Amino acid sequence: MFLRLSAMLLLGYATAPRAIPTWDELQSAYAPIEAPFEVREQAVEMGEKMLRTRISFPSQSGDTVTGVFVRPRAEGVYPVVLLLHGLGGNREQAIGSAARLLIRQGIACLALDAPHHGERRTSADHSLWLRMYSELGSEEHGINDLAAKVLRQEDDGAVAKLLQDTIKTGVMDYRRALDYLGTRKDVDKNRIGLMGFSMGAMMGTILGAVDSRVKALSLCVGGDPYTRFMQSRSPEEQMTLACISPSFFAPHVAPRPVLMLNGRNDDTIPRSAAEVLYYSAREPKQIRWYNSGHRLPDKAFVEAAEWLKNRL
């Protein structure tokens, strides 16, 4: 009882929430549908030092997942890092942030467009994202302020549902991507890590917890801004929030290692939100702080790539 109470206080509860989800309940939210699916490798682009393949496959939600697989040009069997982009981003942004650093380390990469992002973004999605950003006043505002906006109870909940679907369906898409990587002869399926950015760090924490095929997690400007809203919600709403709150999943990543990289001056994911996630994780774990805001300095990505190389 003491441990449970301590955990709840750590997650920001003034009093105990009315609905505390079990691990079985959390896992079941991300249970894959065991059914065959086809991955289309649509194009291959040869670069000076890398081989790039566009991929697509059906999502369990019914739409088409779009992504890219990149590896060193030389023939071989490579470890792979999944790259998970942030809110409002796309696979190309994730690839641009880290792929060259990882390729230099002899590591392949796979990045997907999250649901409602990139090639998967519809006109209806666009309208909802515009509505969200207009309420915030600027697209420079991020997920922490966003959480207060989209989770407010007087709203119709459309933006909140969109964000929840992005996270839940996105995690399931990466589980299918892991299945795909297991079929590639140029991939060492026992050496798969991930690097997530902001929302992608939250998704990556959940993915790493529910799928042990991920062996090391590098979480850039990640945190948990959701738990502070749970106490005022109904039990049903608390369960919905818990299923996208990475701090509920973080303890189940161990014994696989976690590295968090955060900015001291980040207004999007402030220190309090980052520490909720960090302290909910178990050893082995490490957090590195940089004199930056939500955009980390280049050296942070260099260090993240080096850290992953040493653990895959």
C-alpha atoms as a PDB file:
ATOM      1  CA  MET A   1       0.000   0.000   0.000  1.00  0.00           C
ATOM      2  CA  PHE A   2       2.837   2.392   0.843  1.00  0.00           C
ATOM      3  CA  LEU A   3       4.511   1.699  -2.487  1.00  0.00           C
ATOM      4  CA  ARG A   4       1.295   2.292  -4.379  1.00  0.00           C
ATOM      5  CA  LEU A   5       0.639   5.546  -2.512  1.00  0.00           C
ATOM      6  CA  SER A   6       4.218   6.685  -3.157  1.00  0.00           C
ATOM      7  CA  ALA A   7       3.827   5.970  -6.853  1.00  0.00           C
ATOM      8  CA  MET A   8       0.599   7.948  -7.022  1.00  0.00           C
ATOM      9  CA  LEU A   9       2.166  10.945  -5.294  1.00  0.00           C
ATOM     10  CA  LEU A  10       5.110  10.693  -7.684  1.00  0.00           C
ATOM     11  CA  LEU A  11       2.724  10.827 -10.627  1.00  0.00           C
ATOM     12  CA  GLY A  12       1.216  14.044  -9.355  1.00  0.00           C
ATOM     13  CA  TYR A  13      -1.950  12.903  -7.605  1.00  0.00           C
ATOM     14  CA  ALA A  14      -3.082  14.906  -4.595  1.00  0.00           C
ATOM     15  CA  THR A  15      -5.277  11.958  -3.642  1.00  0.00           C
ATOM     16  CA  ALA A  16      -5.663   8.481  -5.034  1.00  0.00           C
ATOM     17  CA  PRO A  17      -7.324   8.268  -8.459  1.00  0.00           C
ATOM     18  CA  ARG A  18     -10.602   6.409  -8.515  1.00  0.00           C
ATOM     19  CA  ALA A  19      -9.442   3.954 -11.167  1.00  0.00           C
ATOM     20  CA  ILE A  20      -5.936   2.504 -11.023  1.00  0.00           C
ATOM     21  CA  PRO A  21      -5.350   0.374 -14.134  1.00  0.00           C
ATOM     22  CA  THR A  22      -3.614  -2.956 -13.827  1.00  0.00           C
ATOM     23  CA  TRP A  23      -0.732  -3.874 -16.091  1.00  0.00           C
ATOM     24  CA  ASP A  24      -2.938  -6.451 -17.825  1.00  0.00           C
ATOM     25  CA  GLU A  25      -5.472  -3.716 -18.600  1.00  0.00           C
ATOM     26  CA  LEU A  26      -2.789  -1.416 -19.972  1.00  0.00           C
ATOM     27  CA  GLN A  27      -1.229  -4.155 -22.091  1.00  0.00           C
ATOM     28  CA  SER A  28      -4.575  -5.188 -23.520  1.00  0.00           C
ATOM     29  CA  ALA A  29      -5.026  -1.711 -24.998  1.00  0.00           C
ATOM     30  CA  TYR A  30      -2.079  -2.472 -27.293  1.00  0.00           C
ATOM     31  CA  ALA A  31      -2.683  -6.155 -28.005  1.00  0.00           C
ATOM     32  CA  PRO A  32      -1.920  -6.831 -31.673  1.00  0.00           C
ATOM     33  CA  ILE A  33      -4.358  -8.489 -34.040  1.00  0.00           C
ATOM     34  CA  GLU A  34      -2.697 -11.710 -35.141  1.00  0.00           C
ATOM     35  CA  ALA A  35      -3.286 -11.568 -38.880  1.00  0.00           C
ATOM     36  CA  PRO A  36      -0.976 -11.635 -41.905  1.00  0.00           C
ATOM     37  CA  PHE A  37      -0.337  -8.354 -43.693  1.00  0.00           C
ATOM     38  CA  GLU A  38       1.618  -7.295 -46.746  1.00  0.00           C
ATOM     39  CA  VAL A  39       4.413  -4.743 -46.699  1.00  0.00           C
ATOM     40  CA  ARG A  40       5.012  -2.958 -49.984  1.00  0.00           C
ATOM     41  CA  GLU A  41       8.540  -1.795 -50.674  1.00  0.00           C
ATOM     42  CA  GLN A  42       7.722   0.890 -53.185  1.00  0.00           C
ATOM     43  CA  ALA A  43      11.058   2.385 -54.163  1.00  0.00           C
ATOM     44  CA  VAL A  44      14.751   2.101 -53.483  1.00  0.00           C
ATOM     45  CA  GLU A  45      16.995   5.148 -53.548  1.00  0.00           C
ATOM     46  CA  MET A  46      20.750   4.771 -53.569  1.00  0.00           C
ATOM     47  CA  GLY A  47      22.746   7.408 -51.762  1.00  0.00           C
ATOM     48  CA  GLU A  48      26.492   7.728 -51.439  1.00  0.00           C
ATOM     49  CA  LYS A  49      26.516   5.971 -48.074  1.00  0.00           C
ATOM     50  CA  MET A  50      22.984   4.685 -47.549  1.00  0.00           C
ATOM     51  CA  LEU A  51      20.189   2.656 -49.089  1.00  0.00           C
ATOM     52  CA  ARG A  52      16.668   4.051 -48.673  1.00  0.00           C
ATOM     53  CA  THR A  53      13.428   2.077 -49.139  1.00  0.00           C
ATOM     54  CA  ARG A  54       9.904   3.484 -48.967  1.00  0.00           C
ATOM     55  CA  ILE A  55       7.503   1.108 -47.259  1.00  0.00           C
ATOM     56  CA  SER A  56       3.761   0.936 -46.685  1.00  0.00           C
ATOM     57  CA  PHE A  57       1.469  -1.549 -44.984  1.00  0.00           C
ATOM     58  CA  PRO A  58      -2.097  -1.661 -43.641  1.00  0.00           C
ATOM     59  CA  SER A  59      -2.699  -0.312 -40.163  1.00  0.00           C
ATOM     60  CA  GLN A  60      -4.904  -2.280 -37.796  1.00  0.00           C
ATOM     61  CA  SER A  61      -7.139   0.807 -37.780  1.00  0.00           C
ATOM     62  CA  GLY A  62      -7.778   0.448 -41.506  1.00  0.00           C
ATOM     63  CA  ASP A  63      -5.666   3.139 -43.179  1.00  0.00           C
ATOM     64  CA  THR A  64      -2.252   2.770 -44.816  1.00  0.00           C
ATOM     65  CA  VAL A  65       0.939   3.273 -42.817  1.00  0.00           C
ATOM     66  CA  THR A  66       3.694   5.067 -44.719  1.00  0.00           C
ATOM     67  CA  GLY A  67       7.338   4.932 -43.760  1.00  0.00           C
ATOM     68  CA  VAL A  68      10.951   4.610 -44.793  1.00  0.00           C
ATOM     69  CA  PHE A  69      13.741   2.135 -44.035  1.00  0.00           C
ATOM     70  CA  VAL A  70      17.331   3.362 -44.313  1.00  0.00           C
ATOM     71  CA  ARG A  71      20.518   1.344 -43.895  1.00  0.00           C
ATOM     72  CA  PRO A  72      24.215   1.654 -44.737  1.00  0.00           C
ATOM     73  CA  ARG A  73      24.818   1.013 -48.433  1.00  0.00           C
ATOM     74  CA  ALA A  74      27.277  -1.831 -47.867  1.00  0.00           C
ATOM     75  CA  GLU A  75      25.776  -5.307 -47.686  1.00  0.00           C
ATOM     76  CA  GLY A  76      25.519  -6.650 -44.159  1.00  0.00           C
ATOM     77  CA  VAL A  77      23.275  -7.413 -41.211  1.00  0.00           C
ATOM     78  CA  TYR A  78      22.585  -4.307 -39.158  1.00  0.00           C
ATOM     79  CA  PRO A  79      21.042  -3.312 -35.849  1.00  0.00           C
ATOM     80  CA  VAL A  80      18.056  -0.996 -36.297  1.00  0.00           C
ATOM     81  CA  VAL A  81      16.723   2.054 -34.478  1.00  0.00           C
ATOM     82  CA  LEU A  82      13.064   3.024 -34.755  1.00  0.00           C
ATOM     83  CA  LEU A  83      12.655   6.799 -35.104  1.00  0.00           C
ATOM     84  CA  LEU A  84       9.409   8.251 -33.726  1.00  0.00           C
ATOM     85  CA  HIS A  85       8.690  11.870 -34.647  1.00  0.00           C
ATOM     86  CA  GLY A  86       6.943  14.511 -32.573  1.00  0.00           C
ATOM     87  CA  LEU A  87       3.489  16.065 -32.721  1.00  0.00           C
ATOM     88  CA  GLY A  88       2.897  17.793 -36.050  1.00  0.00           C
ATOM     89  CA  GLY A  89       5.989  16.181 -37.583  1.00  0.00           C
ATOM     90  CA  ASN A  90       6.517  13.361 -40.040  1.00  0.00           C
ATOM     91  CA  ARG A  91       8.879  10.528 -40.861  1.00  0.00           C
ATOM     92  CA  GLU A  92      11.219  12.754 -42.878  1.00  0.00           C
ATOM     93  CA  GLN A  93      11.782  15.020 -39.885  1.00  0.00           C
ATOM     94  CA  ALA A  94      12.669  12.009 -37.757  1.00  0.00           C
ATOM     95  CA  ILE A  95      15.025  10.677 -40.414  1.00  0.00           C
ATOM     96  CA  GLY A  96      16.596  14.104 -40.847  1.00  0.00           C
ATOM     97  CA  SER A  97      17.239  14.455 -37.125  1.00  0.00           C
ATOM     98  CA  ALA A  98      19.117  11.223 -36.588  1.00  0.00           C
ATOM     99  CA  ALA A  99      19.559   8.919 -39.580  1.00  0.00           C
ATOM    100  CA  ARG A 100      22.976  10.143 -40.736  1.00  0.00           C
ATOM    101  CA  LEU A 101      24.353   9.938 -37.203  1.00  0.00           C
ATOM    102  CA  LEU A 102      23.102   6.378 -36.841  1.00  0.00           C
ATOM    103  CA  ILE A 103      24.237   5.301 -40.315  1.00  0.00           C
ATOM    104  CA  ARG A 104      27.762   6.447 -39.393  1.00  0.00           C
ATOM    105  CA  GLN A 105      27.536   4.128 -36.391  1.00  0.00           C
ATOM    106  CA  GLY A 106      26.570   1.215 -38.651  1.00  0.00           C
ATOM    107  CA  ILE A 107      22.926   1.284 -37.557  1.00  0.00           C
ATOM    108  CA  ALA A 108      19.887   1.122 -39.838  1.00  0.00           C
ATOM    109  CA  CYS A 109      16.742   3.194 -39.183  1.00  0.00           C
ATOM    110  CA  LEU A 110      13.022   2.874 -39.701  1.00  0.00           C
ATOM    111  CA  ALA A 111      10.589   5.789 -39.379  1.00  0.00           C
ATOM    112  CA  LEU A 112       6.821   5.885 -39.889  1.00  0.00           C
ATOM    113  CA  ASP A 113       4.348   8.696 -40.313  1.00  0.00           C
ATOM    114  CA  ALA A 114       2.257   8.663 -37.153  1.00  0.00           C
ATOM    115  CA  PRO A 115      -1.525   8.461 -37.620  1.00  0.00           C
ATOM    116  CA  HIS A 116      -2.972  11.814 -38.757  1.00  0.00           C
ATOM    117  CA  HIS A 117       0.530  12.988 -39.750  1.00  0.00           C
ATOM    118  CA  GLY A 118       2.608  13.151 -42.917  1.00  0.00           C
ATOM    119  CA  GLU A 119       1.087  11.283 -45.863  1.00  0.00           C
ATOM    120  CA  ARG A 120      -1.640   9.975 -43.553  1.00  0.00           C
ATOM    121  CA  ARG A 121      -2.931  13.435 -42.668  1.00  0.00           C
ATOM    122  CA  THR A 122      -6.442  14.088 -44.021  1.00  0.00           C
ATOM    123  CA  SER A 123      -8.297  17.369 -44.506  1.00  0.00           C
ATOM    124  CA  ALA A 124     -10.347  16.570 -41.394  1.00  0.00           C
ATOM    125  CA  ASP A 125      -7.132  16.007 -39.422  1.00  0.00           C
ATOM    126  CA  HIS A 126      -5.781  19.301 -40.731  1.00  0.00           C
ATOM    127  CA  SER A 127      -8.865  21.175 -39.525  1.00  0.00           C
ATOM    128  CA  LEU A 128      -8.575  19.699 -36.035  1.00  0.00           C
ATOM    129  CA  TRP A 129      -4.857  20.457 -35.764  1.00  0.00           C
ATOM    130  CA  LEU A 130      -5.528  24.044 -36.899  1.00  0.00           C
ATOM    131  CA  ARG A 131      -8.205  24.343 -34.253  1.00  0.00           C
ATOM    132  CA  MET A 132      -5.817  23.096 -31.612  1.00  0.00           C
ATOM    133  CA  TYR A 133      -3.015  25.454 -32.635  1.00  0.00           C
ATOM    134  CA  SER A 134      -5.357  28.442 -32.898  1.00  0.00           C
ATOM    135  CA  GLU A 135      -6.442  27.894 -29.294  1.00  0.00           C
ATOM    136  CA  LEU A 136      -2.820  27.899 -28.248  1.00  0.00           C
ATOM    137  CA  GLY A 137      -2.107  31.009 -30.273  1.00  0.00           C
ATOM    138  CA  SER A 138       1.016  29.640 -31.938  1.00  0.00           C
ATOM    139  CA  GLU A 139       2.335  26.415 -33.422  1.00  0.00           C
ATOM    140  CA  GLU A 140       5.397  26.922 -31.254  1.00  0.00           C
ATOM    141  CA  HIS A 141       3.389  25.870 -28.205  1.00  0.00           C
ATOM    142  CA  GLY A 142       3.710  22.212 -27.429  1.00  0.00           C
ATOM    143  CA  ILE A 143       2.322  19.176 -25.748  1.00  0.00           C
ATOM    144  CA  ASN A 144       2.332  20.372 -22.134  1.00  0.00           C
ATOM    145  CA  ASP A 145       0.192  23.452 -22.788  1.00  0.00           C
ATOM    146  CA  LEU A 146      -1.661  21.393 -25.361  1.00  0.00           C
ATOM    147  CA  ALA A 147      -2.617  18.853 -22.721  1.00  0.00           C
ATOM    148  CA  ALA A 148      -4.394  21.542 -20.710  1.00  0.00           C
ATOM    149  CA  LYS A 149      -6.288  22.633 -23.814  1.00  0.00           C
ATOM    150  CA  VAL A 150      -7.309  19.353 -25.404  1.00  0.00           C
ATOM    151  CA  LEU A 151      -8.263  17.659 -22.140  1.00  0.00           C
ATOM    152  CA  ARG A 152     -10.520  20.408 -20.872  1.00  0.00           C
ATOM    153  CA  GLN A 153     -13.917  18.979 -20.046  1.00  0.00           C
ATOM    154  CA  GLU A 154     -16.087  21.688 -21.605  1.00  0.00           C
ATOM    155  CA  ASP A 155     -14.758  20.916 -25.095  1.00  0.00           C
ATOM    156  CA  ASP A 156     -16.406  18.389 -27.432  1.00  0.00           C
ATOM    157  CA  GLY A 157     -13.350  16.162 -27.086  1.00  0.00           C
ATOM    158  CA  ALA A 158     -12.571  15.875 -30.811  1.00  0.00           C
ATOM    159  CA  VAL A 159      -8.977  17.074 -30.518  1.00  0.00           C
ATOM    160  CA  ALA A 160      -8.381  14.886 -27.457  1.00  0.00           C
ATOM    161  CA  LYS A 161      -9.663  11.840 -29.330  1.00  0.00           C
ATOM    162  CA  LEU A 162      -7.415  12.671 -32.270  1.00  0.00           C
ATOM    163  CA  LEU A 163      -4.362  12.865 -30.004  1.00  0.00           C
ATOM    164  CA  GLN A 164      -5.303   9.644 -28.216  1.00  0.00           C
ATOM    165  CA  ASP A 165      -5.760   7.818 -31.515  1.00  0.00           C
ATOM    166  CA  THR A 166      -2.423   9.140 -32.761  1.00  0.00           C
ATOM    167  CA  ILE A 167      -0.626   7.614 -29.794  1.00  0.00           C
ATOM    168  CA  LYS A 168      -2.520   4.323 -29.508  1.00  0.00           C
ATOM    169  CA  THR A 169      -2.691   3.519 -33.210  1.00  0.00           C
ATOM    170  CA  GLY A 170       0.868   4.748 -33.711  1.00  0.00           C
ATOM    171  CA  VAL A 171       2.220   2.296 -31.148  1.00  0.00           C
ATOM    172  CA  MET A 172       0.339  -0.533 -32.852  1.00  0.00           C
ATOM    173  CA  ASP A 173       1.791   0.530 -36.211  1.00  0.00           C
ATOM    174  CA  TYR A 174       5.303   0.207 -34.820  1.00  0.00           C
ATOM    175  CA  ARG A 175       4.496  -3.257 -33.507  1.00  0.00           C
ATOM    176  CA  ARG A 176       3.715  -4.207 -37.092  1.00  0.00           C
ATOM    177  CA  ALA A 177       6.925  -2.515 -38.202  1.00  0.00           C
ATOM    178  CA  LEU A 178       8.799  -4.756 -35.761  1.00  0.00           C
ATOM    179  CA  ASP A 179       7.156  -7.773 -37.403  1.00  0.00           C
ATOM    180  CA  TYR A 180       8.369  -6.484 -40.766  1.00  0.00           C
ATOM    181  CA  LEU A 181      11.930  -5.952 -39.545  1.00  0.00           C
ATOM    182  CA  GLY A 182      11.965  -9.554 -38.366  1.00  0.00           C
ATOM    183  CA  THR A 183      11.561 -10.680 -41.992  1.00  0.00           C
ATOM    184  CA  ARG A 184      14.457  -8.654 -43.402  1.00  0.00           C
ATOM    185  CA  LYS A 185      17.726 -10.503 -43.992  1.00  0.00           C
ATOM    186  CA  ASP A 186      19.747  -7.299 -43.567  1.00  0.00           C
ATOM    187  CA  VAL A 187      18.427  -6.701 -40.032  1.00  0.00           C
ATOM    188  CA  ASP A 188      19.568  -8.210 -36.742  1.00  0.00           C
ATOM    189  CA  LYS A 189      16.173  -8.578 -35.074  1.00  0.00           C
ATOM    190  CA  ASN A 190      17.827  -9.075 -31.685  1.00  0.00           C
ATOM    191  CA  ARG A 191      19.403  -5.597 -31.824  1.00  0.00           C
ATOM    192  CA  ILE A 192      16.533  -3.146 -32.171  1.00  0.00           C
ATOM    193  CA  GLY A 193      16.381   0.159 -30.310  1.00  0.00           C
ATOM    194  CA  LEU A 194      14.359   3.324 -30.590  1.00  0.00           C
ATOM    195  CA  MET A 195      14.786   7.079 -30.504  1.00  0.00           C
ATOM    196  CA  GLY A 196      11.649   9.107 -29.873  1.00  0.00           C
ATOM    197  CA  PHE A 197      11.168  12.867 -30.049  1.00  0.00           C
ATOM    198  CA  SER A 198       8.621  14.611 -27.772  1.00  0.00           C
ATOM    199  CA  MET A 199       5.323  12.833 -28.551  1.00  0.00           C
ATOM    200  CA  GLY A 200       7.461  10.118 -30.125  1.00  0.00           C
ATOM    201  CA  ALA A 201       9.278   9.685 -26.806  1.00  0.00           C
ATOM    202  CA  MET A 202       5.927   9.108 -25.107  1.00  0.00           C
ATOM    203  CA  MET A 203       4.884   6.616 -27.778  1.00  0.00           C
ATOM    204  CA  GLY A 204       8.313   4.994 -27.598  1.00  0.00           C
ATOM    205  CA  THR A 205       8.004   4.444 -23.855  1.00  0.00           C
ATOM    206  CA  ILE A 206       4.680   2.683 -24.336  1.00  0.00           C
ATOM    207  CA  LEU A 207       6.032   0.639 -27.250  1.00  0.00           C
ATOM    208  CA  GLY A 208       9.109  -0.413 -25.294  1.00  0.00           C
ATOM    209  CA  ALA A 209       6.961  -1.503 -22.359  1.00  0.00           C
ATOM    210  CA  VAL A 210       4.514  -3.635 -24.332  1.00  0.00           C
ATOM    211  CA  ASP A 211       7.012  -5.095 -26.822  1.00  0.00           C
ATOM    212  CA  SER A 212      10.245  -6.635 -25.556  1.00  0.00           C
ATOM    213  CA  ARG A 213      11.746  -6.696 -29.054  1.00  0.00           C
ATOM    214  CA  VAL A 214      12.879  -3.125 -28.354  1.00  0.00           C
ATOM    215  CA  LYS A 215      16.187  -3.488 -26.490  1.00  0.00           C
ATOM    216  CA  ALA A 216      17.174   0.125 -25.680  1.00  0.00           C
ATOM    217  CA  LEU A 217      15.239   3.409 -25.535  1.00  0.00           C
ATOM    218  CA  SER A 218      16.591   6.905 -26.173  1.00  0.00           C
ATOM    219  CA  LEU A 219      13.877   9.448 -25.315  1.00  0.00           C
ATOM    220  CA  CYS A 220      14.457  13.016 -26.497  1.00  0.00           C
ATOM    221  CA  VAL A 221      12.461  15.785 -24.755  1.00  0.00           C
ATOM    222  CA  GLY A 222      10.001  13.230 -23.448  1.00  0.00           C
ATOM    223  CA  GLY A 223       7.829  13.421 -20.362  1.00  0.00           C
ATOM    224  CA  ASP A 224       4.327  12.772 -19.071  1.00  0.00           C
ATOM    225  CA  PRO A 225       1.975  15.790 -19.073  1.00  0.00           C
ATOM    226  CA  TYR A 226      -1.214  13.752 -18.687  1.00  0.00           C
ATOM    227  CA  THR A 227      -1.290  12.288 -15.185  1.00  0.00           C
ATOM    228  CA  ARG A 228      -1.983  15.629 -13.507  1.00  0.00           C
ATOM    229  CA  PHE A 229      -5.407  15.712 -15.185  1.00  0.00           C
ATOM    230  CA  MET A 230      -6.574  12.291 -14.062  1.00  0.00           C
ATOM    231  CA  GLN A 231      -7.942  12.997 -10.599  1.00  0.00           C
ATOM    232  CA  SER A 232     -10.760  15.207 -11.910  1.00  0.00           C
ATOM    233  CA  ARG A 233     -11.914  12.619 -14.449  1.00  0.00           C
ATOM    234  CA  SER A 234     -14.431   9.809 -14.363  1.00  0.00           C
ATOM    235  CA  PRO A 235     -13.092   6.238 -13.993  1.00  0.00           C
ATOM    236  CA  GLU A 236     -13.648   5.660 -17.712  1.00  0.00           C
ATOM    237  CA  GLU A 237     -11.773   8.823 -18.640  1.00  0.00           C
ATOM    238  CA  GLN A 238      -8.993   7.944 -16.207  1.00  0.00           C
ATOM    239  CA  MET A 239      -8.516   4.615 -17.968  1.00  0.00           C
ATOM    240  CA  THR A 240      -8.383   6.348 -21.347  1.00  0.00           C
ATOM    241  CA  LEU A 241      -5.746   8.775 -20.083  1.00  0.00           C
ATOM    242  CA  ALA A 242      -3.751   6.023 -18.380  1.00  0.00           C
ATOM    243  CA  CYS A 243      -3.482   4.162 -21.677  1.00  0.00           C
ATOM    244  CA  ILE A 244      -1.605   7.095 -23.259  1.00  0.00           C
ATOM    245  CA  SER A 245       0.334   8.185 -20.141  1.00  0.00           C
ATOM    246  CA  PRO A 246       3.905   6.892 -20.535  1.00  0.00           C
ATOM    247  CA  SER A 247       4.651   6.936 -16.795  1.00  0.00           C
ATOM    248  CA  PHE A 248       2.210   4.055 -16.307  1.00  0.00           C
ATOM    249  CA  PHE A 249       4.238   2.017 -18.804  1.00  0.00           C
ATOM    250  CA  ALA A 250       7.792   3.090 -17.979  1.00  0.00           C
ATOM    251  CA  PRO A 251       8.312   0.670 -15.046  1.00  0.00           C
ATOM    252  CA  HIS A 252       7.756  -2.250 -17.421  1.00  0.00           C
ATOM    253  CA  VAL A 253      10.622  -1.348 -19.760  1.00  0.00           C
ATOM    254  CA  ALA A 254      13.217  -2.648 -17.261  1.00  0.00           C
ATOM    255  CA  PRO A 255      15.631  -4.386 -17.362  1.00  0.00           C
ATOM    256  CA  ARG A 256      16.212  -2.790 -20.772  1.00  0.00           C
ATOM    257  CA  PRO A 257      18.076   0.553 -20.541  1.00  0.00           C
ATOM    258  CA  VAL A 258      16.516   4.006 -20.921  1.00  0.00           C
ATOM    259  CA  LEU A 259      18.266   7.296 -21.695  1.00  0.00           C
ATOM    260  CA  MET A 260      16.298  10.537 -21.402  1.00  0.00           C
ATOM    261  CA  LEU A 261      17.599  13.782 -22.925  1.00  0.00           C
ATOM    262  CA  ASN A 262      15.818  16.969 -21.855  1.00  0.00           C
ATOM    263  CA  GLY A 263      16.180  20.754 -21.950  1.00  0.00           C
ATOM    264  CA  ARG A 264      16.437  22.739 -18.732  1.00  0.00           C
ATOM    265  CA  ASN A 265      14.489  25.614 -20.304  1.00  0.00           C
ATOM    266  CA  ASP A 266      11.851  23.542 -22.062  1.00  0.00           C
ATOM    267  CA  ASP A 267       8.407  25.151 -21.774  1.00  0.00           C
ATOM    268  CA  THR A 268       6.816  22.403 -23.847  1.00  0.00           C
ATOM    269  CA  ILE A 269       7.935  19.491 -21.679  1.00  0.00           C
ATOM    270  CA  PRO A 270       9.046  21.220 -18.464  1.00  0.00           C
ATOM    271  CA  ARG A 271      11.274  19.588 -15.891  1.00  0.00           C
ATOM    272  CA  SER A 272       8.287  18.496 -13.793  1.00  0.00           C
ATOM    273  CA  ALA A 273       6.785  16.489 -16.676  1.00  0.00           C
ATOM    274  CA  ALA A 274      10.174  14.988 -17.581  1.00  0.00           C
ATOM    275  CA  GLU A 275      10.816  13.939 -13.988  1.00  0.00           C
ATOM    276  CA  VAL A 276       7.412  12.253 -13.688  1.00  0.00           C
ATOM    277  CA  LEU A 277       8.473   9.966 -16.532  1.00  0.00           C
ATOM    278  CA  TYR A 278      12.049   9.526 -15.328  1.00  0.00           C
ATOM    279  CA  TYR A 279      11.157   8.609 -11.742  1.00  0.00           C
ATOM    280  CA  SER A 280       8.470   6.188 -12.870  1.00  0.00           C
ATOM    281  CA  ALA A 281      11.080   4.193 -14.821  1.00  0.00           C
ATOM    282  CA  ARG A 282      13.290   1.594 -13.174  1.00  0.00           C
ATOM    283  CA  GLU A 283      17.014   1.015 -13.470  1.00  0.00           C
ATOM    284  CA  PRO A 284      18.978   0.980 -15.672  1.00  0.00           C
ATOM    285  CA  LYS A 285      18.099   4.561 -16.561  1.00  0.00           C
ATOM    286  CA  GLN A 286      19.802   7.916 -17.028  1.00  0.00           C
ATOM    287  CA  ILE A 287      18.673  11.469 -17.697  1.00  0.00           C
ATOM    288  CA  ARG A 288      20.873  14.149 -19.282  1.00  0.00           C
ATOM    289  CA  TRP A 289      20.011  17.826 -19.070  1.00  0.00           C
ATOM    290  CA  TYR A 290      20.996  20.417 -21.685  1.00  0.00           C
ATOM    291  CA  ASN A 291      20.937  24.218 -21.615  1.00  0.00           C
ATOM    292  CA  SER A 292      18.188  24.350 -24.205  1.00  0.00           C
ATOM    293  CA  GLY A 293      14.465  24.554 -24.718  1.00  0.00           C
ATOM    294  CA  HIS A 294      12.368  21.948 -26.519  1.00  0.00           C
ATOM    295  CA  ARG A 295      14.900  21.859 -29.360  1.00  0.00           C
ATOM    296  CA  LEU A 296      17.969  20.011 -28.131  1.00  0.00           C
ATOM    297  CA  PRO A 297      21.484  20.951 -29.284  1.00  0.00           C
ATOM    298  CA  ASP A 298      23.126  18.835 -31.964  1.00  0.00           C
ATOM    299  CA  LYS A 299      25.469  17.250 -29.429  1.00  0.00           C
ATOM    300  CA  ALA A 300      22.472  15.648 -27.709  1.00  0.00           C
ATOM    301  CA  PHE A 301      21.667  13.627 -30.833  1.00  0.00           C
ATOM    302  CA  VAL A 302      25.318  12.665 -31.236  1.00  0.00           C
ATOM    303  CA  GLU A 303      25.342  11.400 -27.655  1.00  0.00           C
ATOM    304  CA  ALA A 304      22.038   9.573 -28.133  1.00  0.00           C
ATOM    305  CA  ALA A 305      23.353   7.787 -31.233  1.00  0.00           C
ATOM    306  CA  GLU A 306      26.564   6.814 -29.448  1.00  0.00           C
ATOM    307  CA  TRP A 307      24.585   5.549 -26.451  1.00  0.00           C
ATOM    308  CA  LEU A 308      22.405   3.370 -28.670  1.00  0.00           C
ATOM    309  CA  LYS A 309      25.428   1.990 -30.519  1.00  0.00           C
ATOM    310  CA  ASN A 310      26.926   0.833 -27.228  1.00  0.00           C
ATOM    311  CA  ARG A 311      23.736  -0.958 -26.184  1.00  0.00           C
ATOM    312  CA  LEU A 312      22.712  -2.703 -29.382  1.00  0.00           C
END
